[in-house]
mmCIF file of C-alpha atoms and ligand atoms in Angstrom:
data_model
loop_
_atom_site.group_PDB
_atom_site.id
_atom_site.type_symbol
_atom_site.label_atom_id
_atom_site.label_comp_id
_atom_site.label_asym_id
_atom_site.label_seq_id
_atom_site.Cartn_x
_atom_site.Cartn_y
_atom_site.Cartn_z
ATOM 1 C CA UNK A 1319 -86.027 25.070 57.145
ATOM 2 C CA UNK A 1320 -88.100 26.079 54.150
ATOM 3 C CA UNK A 1321 -91.106 28.338 54.649
ATOM 4 C CA UNK A 1322 -94.031 26.180 53.629
ATOM 5 C CA UNK A 1323 -96.183 27.651 50.904
ATOM 6 C CA UNK A 1324 -99.305 28.361 52.905
ATOM 7 C CA UNK A 1325 -101.922 27.622 50.297
ATOM 8 C CA UNK A 1326 -105.329 29.240 49.977
ATOM 9 C CA UNK A 1327 -108.953 28.071 49.982
ATOM 10 C CA UNK A 1328 -109.078 24.281 49.967
ATOM 11 C CA UNK A 1329 -105.340 24.137 50.713
ATOM 12 C CA UNK A 1330 -105.512 26.622 53.614
ATOM 13 C CA UNK A 1331 -104.362 25.934 57.159
ATOM 14 C CA UNK A 1332 -107.973 25.474 58.266
ATOM 15 C CA UNK A 1333 -108.517 22.732 55.729
ATOM 16 C CA UNK A 1334 -105.294 21.067 56.843
ATOM 17 C CA UNK A 1335 -106.320 21.300 60.491
ATOM 18 C CA UNK A 1336 -109.537 19.432 59.673
ATOM 19 C CA UNK A 1337 -107.445 16.596 58.274
ATOM 20 C CA UNK A 1338 -105.337 16.540 61.434
ATOM 21 C CA UNK A 1339 -108.485 16.300 63.576
ATOM 22 C CA UNK A 1340 -109.572 13.315 61.503
ATOM 23 C CA UNK A 1341 -106.182 11.612 61.881
ATOM 24 C CA UNK A 1342 -106.473 12.043 65.655
ATOM 25 C CA UNK A 1343 -109.965 10.519 65.615
ATOM 26 C CA UNK A 1344 -108.528 7.548 63.754
ATOM 27 C CA UNK A 1345 -105.903 6.985 66.453
ATOM 28 C CA UNK A 1346 -102.838 8.895 65.268
ATOM 29 C CA UNK A 1347 -101.452 10.274 68.523
ATOM 30 C CA UNK A 1348 -97.717 10.803 68.009
ATOM 31 C CA UNK A 1349 -97.380 14.626 68.275
ATOM 32 C CA UNK A 1350 -94.377 14.690 65.948
ATOM 33 C CA UNK A 1351 -96.279 12.789 63.273
ATOM 34 C CA UNK A 1352 -99.333 15.034 63.635
ATOM 35 C CA UNK A 1353 -97.119 18.095 63.400
ATOM 36 C CA UNK A 1354 -95.392 16.897 60.233
ATOM 37 C CA UNK A 1355 -98.736 15.965 58.665
ATOM 38 C CA UNK A 1356 -99.952 19.482 59.484
ATOM 39 C CA UNK A 1357 -96.975 21.252 57.903
ATOM 40 C CA UNK A 1358 -96.183 19.088 54.867
ATOM 41 C CA UNK A 1359 -97.747 20.762 51.791
ATOM 42 C CA UNK A 1360 -99.485 17.732 50.231
ATOM 43 C CA UNK A 1361 -101.059 19.980 47.599
ATOM 44 C CA UNK A 1362 -97.588 20.434 46.086
ATOM 45 C CA UNK A 1363 -97.203 16.671 45.609
ATOM 46 C CA UNK A 1364 -100.179 16.281 43.255
ATOM 47 C CA UNK A 1365 -100.942 17.967 39.957
ATOM 48 C CA UNK A 1366 -102.591 21.348 40.156
ATOM 49 C CA UNK A 1367 -106.006 20.097 39.073
ATOM 50 C CA UNK A 1368 -106.120 17.892 42.196
ATOM 51 C CA UNK A 1369 -104.631 20.400 44.645
ATOM 52 C CA UNK A 1370 -108.055 21.338 46.008
ATOM 53 C CA UNK A 1371 -108.520 17.726 47.151
ATOM 54 C CA UNK A 1372 -105.057 17.335 48.686
ATOM 55 C CA UNK A 1373 -106.269 17.571 52.305
ATOM 56 C CA UNK A 1374 -109.072 15.067 51.925
ATOM 57 C CA UNK A 1375 -108.221 11.777 53.588
ATOM 58 C CA UNK A 1376 -108.021 9.911 50.333
ATOM 59 C CA UNK A 1377 -105.494 8.459 47.881
ATOM 60 C CA UNK A 1378 -105.155 10.487 44.652
ATOM 61 C CA UNK A 1379 -103.757 9.597 41.211
ATOM 62 C CA UNK A 1380 -100.194 10.731 40.401
ATOM 63 C CA UNK A 1381 -100.047 9.325 36.853
ATOM 64 C CA UNK A 1382 -98.669 6.060 35.435
ATOM 65 C CA UNK A 1383 -101.426 4.148 37.242
ATOM 66 C CA UNK A 1384 -99.926 5.057 40.646
ATOM 67 C CA UNK A 1385 -101.359 6.912 43.645
ATOM 68 C CA UNK A 1386 -100.213 9.173 46.466
ATOM 69 C CA UNK A 1387 -101.277 7.244 49.573
ATOM 70 C CA UNK A 1388 -104.180 8.254 51.801
ATOM 71 C CA UNK A 1389 -102.945 10.638 54.566
ATOM 72 C CA UNK A 1390 -104.221 8.338 57.334
ATOM 73 C CA UNK A 1391 -102.160 5.451 55.949
ATOM 74 C CA UNK A 1392 -99.059 7.661 55.595
ATOM 75 C CA UNK A 1393 -99.490 8.804 59.213
ATOM 76 C CA UNK A 1394 -100.152 5.253 60.465
ATOM 77 C CA UNK A 1395 -97.081 3.823 58.716
ATOM 78 C CA UNK A 1396 -94.893 6.685 59.922
ATOM 79 C CA UNK A 1397 -96.157 6.361 63.501
ATOM 80 C CA UNK A 1398 -95.597 2.590 63.496
ATOM 81 C CA UNK A 1399 -92.063 3.004 62.181
ATOM 82 C CA UNK A 1400 -91.161 5.676 64.755
ATOM 83 C CA UNK A 1401 -92.559 3.695 67.695
ATOM 84 C CA UNK A 1402 -89.262 1.825 67.795
ATOM 85 C CA UNK A 1403 -87.245 4.906 68.839
ATOM 86 C CA UNK A 1404 -85.047 7.253 66.801
ATOM 87 C CA UNK A 1405 -84.160 6.111 63.301
ATOM 88 C CA UNK A 1406 -80.831 7.072 61.737
ATOM 89 C CA UNK A 1407 -81.560 5.547 58.337
ATOM 90 C CA UNK A 1408 -84.804 4.608 56.601
ATOM 91 C CA UNK A 1409 -85.325 2.900 53.256
ATOM 92 C CA UNK A 1410 -88.511 3.740 51.393
ATOM 93 C CA UNK A 1411 -89.609 1.509 48.516
ATOM 94 C CA UNK A 1412 -91.853 3.396 46.064
ATOM 95 C CA UNK A 1413 -90.996 7.129 46.047
ATOM 96 C CA UNK A 1414 -94.038 7.946 43.883
ATOM 97 C CA UNK A 1415 -94.824 11.633 44.418
ATOM 98 C CA UNK A 1416 -92.229 11.957 47.205
ATOM 99 C CA UNK A 1417 -94.901 12.790 49.791
ATOM 100 C CA UNK A 1418 -94.147 9.938 52.197
ATOM 101 C CA UNK A 1419 -90.438 10.737 51.756
ATOM 102 C CA UNK A 1420 -91.158 14.358 52.761
ATOM 103 C CA UNK A 1421 -93.140 13.262 55.825
ATOM 104 C CA UNK A 1422 -90.255 11.053 56.975
ATOM 105 C CA UNK A 1423 -87.485 13.539 56.225
ATOM 106 C CA UNK A 1424 -87.734 15.764 59.341
ATOM 107 C CA UNK A 1425 -88.369 12.763 61.617
ATOM 108 C CA UNK A 1426 -85.353 10.571 60.813
ATOM 109 C CA UNK A 1427 -81.636 10.967 60.104
ATOM 110 C CA UNK A 1428 -81.628 10.069 56.434
ATOM 111 C CA UNK A 1429 -84.168 8.718 53.931
ATOM 112 C CA UNK A 1430 -83.126 6.476 51.040
ATOM 113 C CA UNK A 1431 -85.950 6.097 48.544
ATOM 114 C CA UNK A 1432 -86.155 3.859 45.473
ATOM 115 C CA UNK A 1433 -88.657 4.052 42.622
ATOM 116 C CA UNK A 1434 -88.947 1.938 39.467
ATOM 117 C CA UNK A 1435 -90.627 4.535 37.201
ATOM 118 C CA UNK A 1436 -88.165 7.128 35.957
ATOM 119 C CA UNK A 1437 -90.598 10.048 35.337
ATOM 120 C CA UNK A 1438 -92.032 9.718 38.850
ATOM 121 C CA UNK A 1439 -88.558 9.511 40.340
ATOM 122 C CA UNK A 1440 -87.380 12.614 38.465
ATOM 123 C CA UNK A 1441 -90.327 14.750 39.493
ATOM 124 C CA UNK A 1442 -90.203 13.532 43.117
ATOM 125 C CA UNK A 1443 -86.500 14.329 43.271
ATOM 126 C CA UNK A 1444 -86.996 17.825 41.812
ATOM 127 C CA UNK A 1445 -89.920 18.556 44.120
ATOM 128 C CA UNK A 1446 -88.078 17.430 47.268
ATOM 129 C CA UNK A 1447 -85.049 19.534 46.365
ATOM 130 C CA UNK A 1448 -87.161 22.607 45.623
ATOM 131 C CA UNK A 1449 -88.973 22.275 48.960
ATOM 132 C CA UNK A 1450 -85.687 22.054 50.833
ATOM 133 C CA UNK A 1451 -85.560 18.403 51.892
ATOM 134 C CA UNK A 1452 -81.826 17.758 52.145
ATOM 135 C CA UNK A 1453 -81.457 14.436 53.960
ATOM 136 C CA UNK A 1454 -82.980 12.418 51.118
ATOM 137 C CA UNK A 1455 -81.365 10.253 48.427
ATOM 138 C CA UNK A 1456 -83.436 8.756 45.628
ATOM 139 C CA UNK A 1457 -82.528 6.230 42.972
ATOM 140 C CA UNK A 1458 -84.119 4.394 40.094
ATOM 141 C CA UNK A 1459 -84.249 0.713 41.049
ATOM 142 C CA UNK A 1460 -86.418 -2.318 41.651
ATOM 143 C CA UNK A 1461 -87.130 -2.019 45.359
ATOM 144 C CA UNK A 1462 -87.582 -5.774 45.693
ATOM 145 C CA UNK A 1463 -83.789 -5.763 46.056
ATOM 146 C CA UNK A 1464 -83.652 -2.927 48.587
ATOM 147 C CA UNK A 1465 -80.553 -0.708 48.454
ATOM 148 C CA UNK A 1466 -77.689 -3.047 49.264
ATOM 149 C CA UNK A 1467 -74.908 -0.405 49.334
ATOM 150 C CA UNK A 1468 -76.723 1.661 51.988
ATOM 151 C CA UNK A 1469 -77.931 -1.241 54.149
ATOM 152 C CA UNK A 1470 -78.609 -2.002 56.938
ATOM 153 C CA UNK A 1471 -81.570 0.284 57.694
ATOM 154 C CA UNK A 1472 -83.147 1.057 61.079
ATOM 155 C CA UNK A 1473 -86.482 1.310 59.322
ATOM 156 C CA UNK A 1474 -87.942 0.137 56.012
ATOM 157 C CA UNK A 1475 -91.236 1.432 54.639
ATOM 158 C CA UNK A 1476 -92.778 -0.128 51.546
ATOM 159 C CA UNK A 1477 -95.542 1.830 49.799
ATOM 160 C CA UNK A 1478 -96.611 -0.794 47.240
ATOM 161 C CA UNK A 1479 -97.796 -4.318 48.023
ATOM 162 C CA UNK A 1480 -95.833 -7.511 47.250
ATOM 163 C CA UNK A 1481 -97.474 -10.955 47.563
ATOM 164 C CA UNK A 1482 -94.880 -11.904 50.174
ATOM 165 C CA UNK A 1483 -92.181 -9.943 52.027
ATOM 166 C CA UNK A 1484 -89.077 -9.729 49.786
ATOM 167 C CA UNK A 1485 -86.115 -11.551 51.387
ATOM 168 C CA UNK A 1486 -83.659 -8.810 50.402
ATOM 169 C CA UNK A 1487 -85.639 -6.310 52.474
ATOM 170 C CA UNK A 1488 -85.649 -8.597 55.509
ATOM 171 C CA UNK A 1489 -81.905 -9.065 55.214
ATOM 172 C CA UNK A 1490 -81.312 -5.284 54.972
ATOM 173 C CA UNK A 1491 -83.168 -4.569 58.229
ATOM 174 C CA UNK A 1492 -80.743 -3.701 61.048
ATOM 175 C CA UNK A 1493 -80.953 -5.675 64.314
ATOM 176 C CA UNK A 1494 -83.634 -3.934 66.379
ATOM 177 C CA UNK A 1495 -85.072 -2.354 63.221
ATOM 178 C CA UNK A 1496 -88.635 -2.436 61.966
ATOM 179 C CA UNK A 1497 -90.398 -2.562 58.617
ATOM 180 C CA UNK A 1498 -93.906 -1.447 57.662
ATOM 181 C CA UNK A 1499 -95.167 -3.198 54.555
ATOM 182 C CA UNK A 1500 -98.513 -4.025 52.913
ATOM 183 C CA UNK A 1501 -98.615 -7.694 51.898
ATOM 184 C CA UNK A 1502 -101.151 -9.560 49.813
ATOM 185 C CA UNK A 1503 -102.753 -9.992 46.424
ATOM 186 C CA UNK A 1504 -105.226 -7.674 44.738
ATOM 187 C CA UNK A 1505 -107.291 -5.720 47.223
ATOM 188 C CA UNK A 1506 -106.820 -8.234 50.044
ATOM 189 C CA UNK A 1507 -103.776 -6.802 51.734
ATOM 190 C CA UNK A 1508 -102.621 -6.520 55.312
ATOM 191 C CA UNK A 1509 -100.355 -3.787 56.573
ATOM 192 C CA UNK A 1510 -97.661 -5.556 58.599
ATOM 193 C CA UNK A 1511 -95.254 -4.241 61.221
ATOM 194 C CA UNK A 1512 -92.230 -6.530 61.119
ATOM 195 C CA UNK A 1513 -89.549 -6.309 63.794
ATOM 196 C CA UNK A 1514 -86.069 -7.730 63.758
ATOM 197 C CA UNK A 1515 -85.656 -8.675 67.412
ATOM 198 C CA UNK A 1516 -83.024 -10.677 69.268
ATOM 199 C CA UNK A 1517 -85.298 -13.694 69.236
ATOM 200 C CA UNK A 1518 -86.053 -13.462 65.512
ATOM 201 C CA UNK A 1519 -88.624 -11.796 63.288
ATOM 202 C CA UNK A 1520 -91.997 -10.744 64.737
ATOM 203 C CA UNK A 1521 -95.061 -9.720 62.704
ATOM 204 C CA UNK A 1522 -98.082 -7.687 63.713
ATOM 205 C CA UNK A 1523 -101.080 -6.896 61.495
ATOM 206 C CA UNK A 1524 -101.893 -3.177 61.745
ATOM 207 C CA UNK A 1525 -104.751 -2.720 59.275
ATOM 208 C CA UNK A 1526 -106.444 -3.967 56.118
ATOM 209 C CA UNK A 1527 -105.222 -1.834 53.222
ATOM 210 C CA UNK A 1528 -105.377 -1.373 49.460
ATOM 211 C CA UNK A 1529 -102.055 -0.412 47.850
ATOM 212 C CA UNK A 1530 -100.900 -0.564 44.235
ATOM 213 C CA UNK A 1531 -98.860 -3.744 43.610
ATOM 214 C CA UNK A 1532 -95.102 -3.908 44.108
ATOM 215 C CA UNK A 1533 -93.974 -4.798 40.599
ATOM 216 C CA UNK A 1534 -90.830 -6.581 39.478
ATOM 217 C CA UNK A 1535 -88.022 -4.968 37.502
ATOM 218 C CA UNK A 1536 -87.549 -1.389 36.343
ATOM 219 C CA UNK A 1537 -90.294 0.077 34.120
HETATM 220 N N1 LIG B 60 -94.854 6.784 48.693
HETATM 221 C C1 LIG B 60 -95.561 7.209 47.511
HETATM 222 C C2 LIG B 60 -96.611 6.195 47.111
HETATM 223 C C3 LIG B 60 -96.580 5.949 45.658
HETATM 224 S S1 LIG B 60 -97.523 4.545 45.087
HETATM 225 C C4 LIG B 60 -96.154 8.602 47.711
HETATM 226 O O1 LIG B 60 -96.167 9.088 48.844
HETATM 227 O O2 LIG B 60 -96.571 9.231 46.723
HETATM 228 C C5 LIG B 60 -96.299 3.280 45.043
HETATM 229 C C6 LIG B 60 -95.078 3.525 44.203
HETATM 230 O O3 LIG B 60 -94.322 2.317 44.206
HETATM 231 C C7 LIG B 60 -95.343 3.840 42.733
HETATM 232 O O4 LIG B 60 -94.710 5.045 42.393
HETATM 233 C C8 LIG B 60 -94.735 2.657 41.977
HETATM 234 O O5 LIG B 60 -94.148 3.004 40.739
HETATM 235 C C9 LIG B 60 -93.678 2.189 42.977
HETATM 236 N N2 LIG B 60 -93.252 0.803 42.789
HETATM 237 C C10 LIG B 60 -93.977 -0.290 42.462
HETATM 238 N N3 LIG B 60 -93.189 -1.376 42.401
HETATM 239 C C11 LIG B 60 -91.939 -0.969 42.702
HETATM 240 C C12 LIG B 60 -90.670 -1.626 42.788
HETATM 241 N N4 LIG B 60 -90.537 -2.920 42.574
HETATM 242 N N5 LIG B 60 -89.591 -0.890 43.117
HETATM 243 C C13 LIG B 60 -89.682 0.446 43.351
HETATM 244 N N6 LIG B 60 -90.845 1.129 43.276
HETATM 245 C C14 LIG B 60 -91.967 0.419 42.944
#
């Protein structure tokens, strides 16, 4: 495993530990998730000018009108996905900076991540490679269609909000699998945990959230 660049000052271990304490206060209690949030160098997923704010519990801009999600939301989505037991394959829609991909990587067998903006995809891919994440595949695609050739997935995580759950994603969820997805228009979104059970599809509202919209088509 890669040695994580330790960071100094506002990216130091002490600053990171403060974030972990906050996540615990907010109800994140899966030790594996807390550990990954502690060790993943979020300051390397934003531009240098924002690195000093990387361990604040807030979303930050990553260019092209997109954002790296708030750490609490990343932790919550990851914890909800893992609650279903070990996951061999996970599809992520919206690679963005690659941060959520990096958080998932050590916790699951393989992460497939799709992104519709080429420059974001290229820099996420480069960053993940450089930091030593090996069980990750990324591709440029409209995530509304999932990743048919790699389906079905034990878990699906969507990091941009559609108005309704895309049918292709539902159909690519393995039996027993679960999906975490923000759904809604504008700033009125709900984070849903959707499970594909023997008796059908179940939905649970986890939180009110504010994600960038899931757009249609490639750039
Ligand atoms: N998981 C990312 C969050 C990035 S914000 C991170 O940790 O940084 C959401 C991302 O979803 C943006 O990069 C945006 O370009 C992407 N996106 C929006 N609509 C999409 C679509 N239809 N298919 C794939 N990616 C999409």
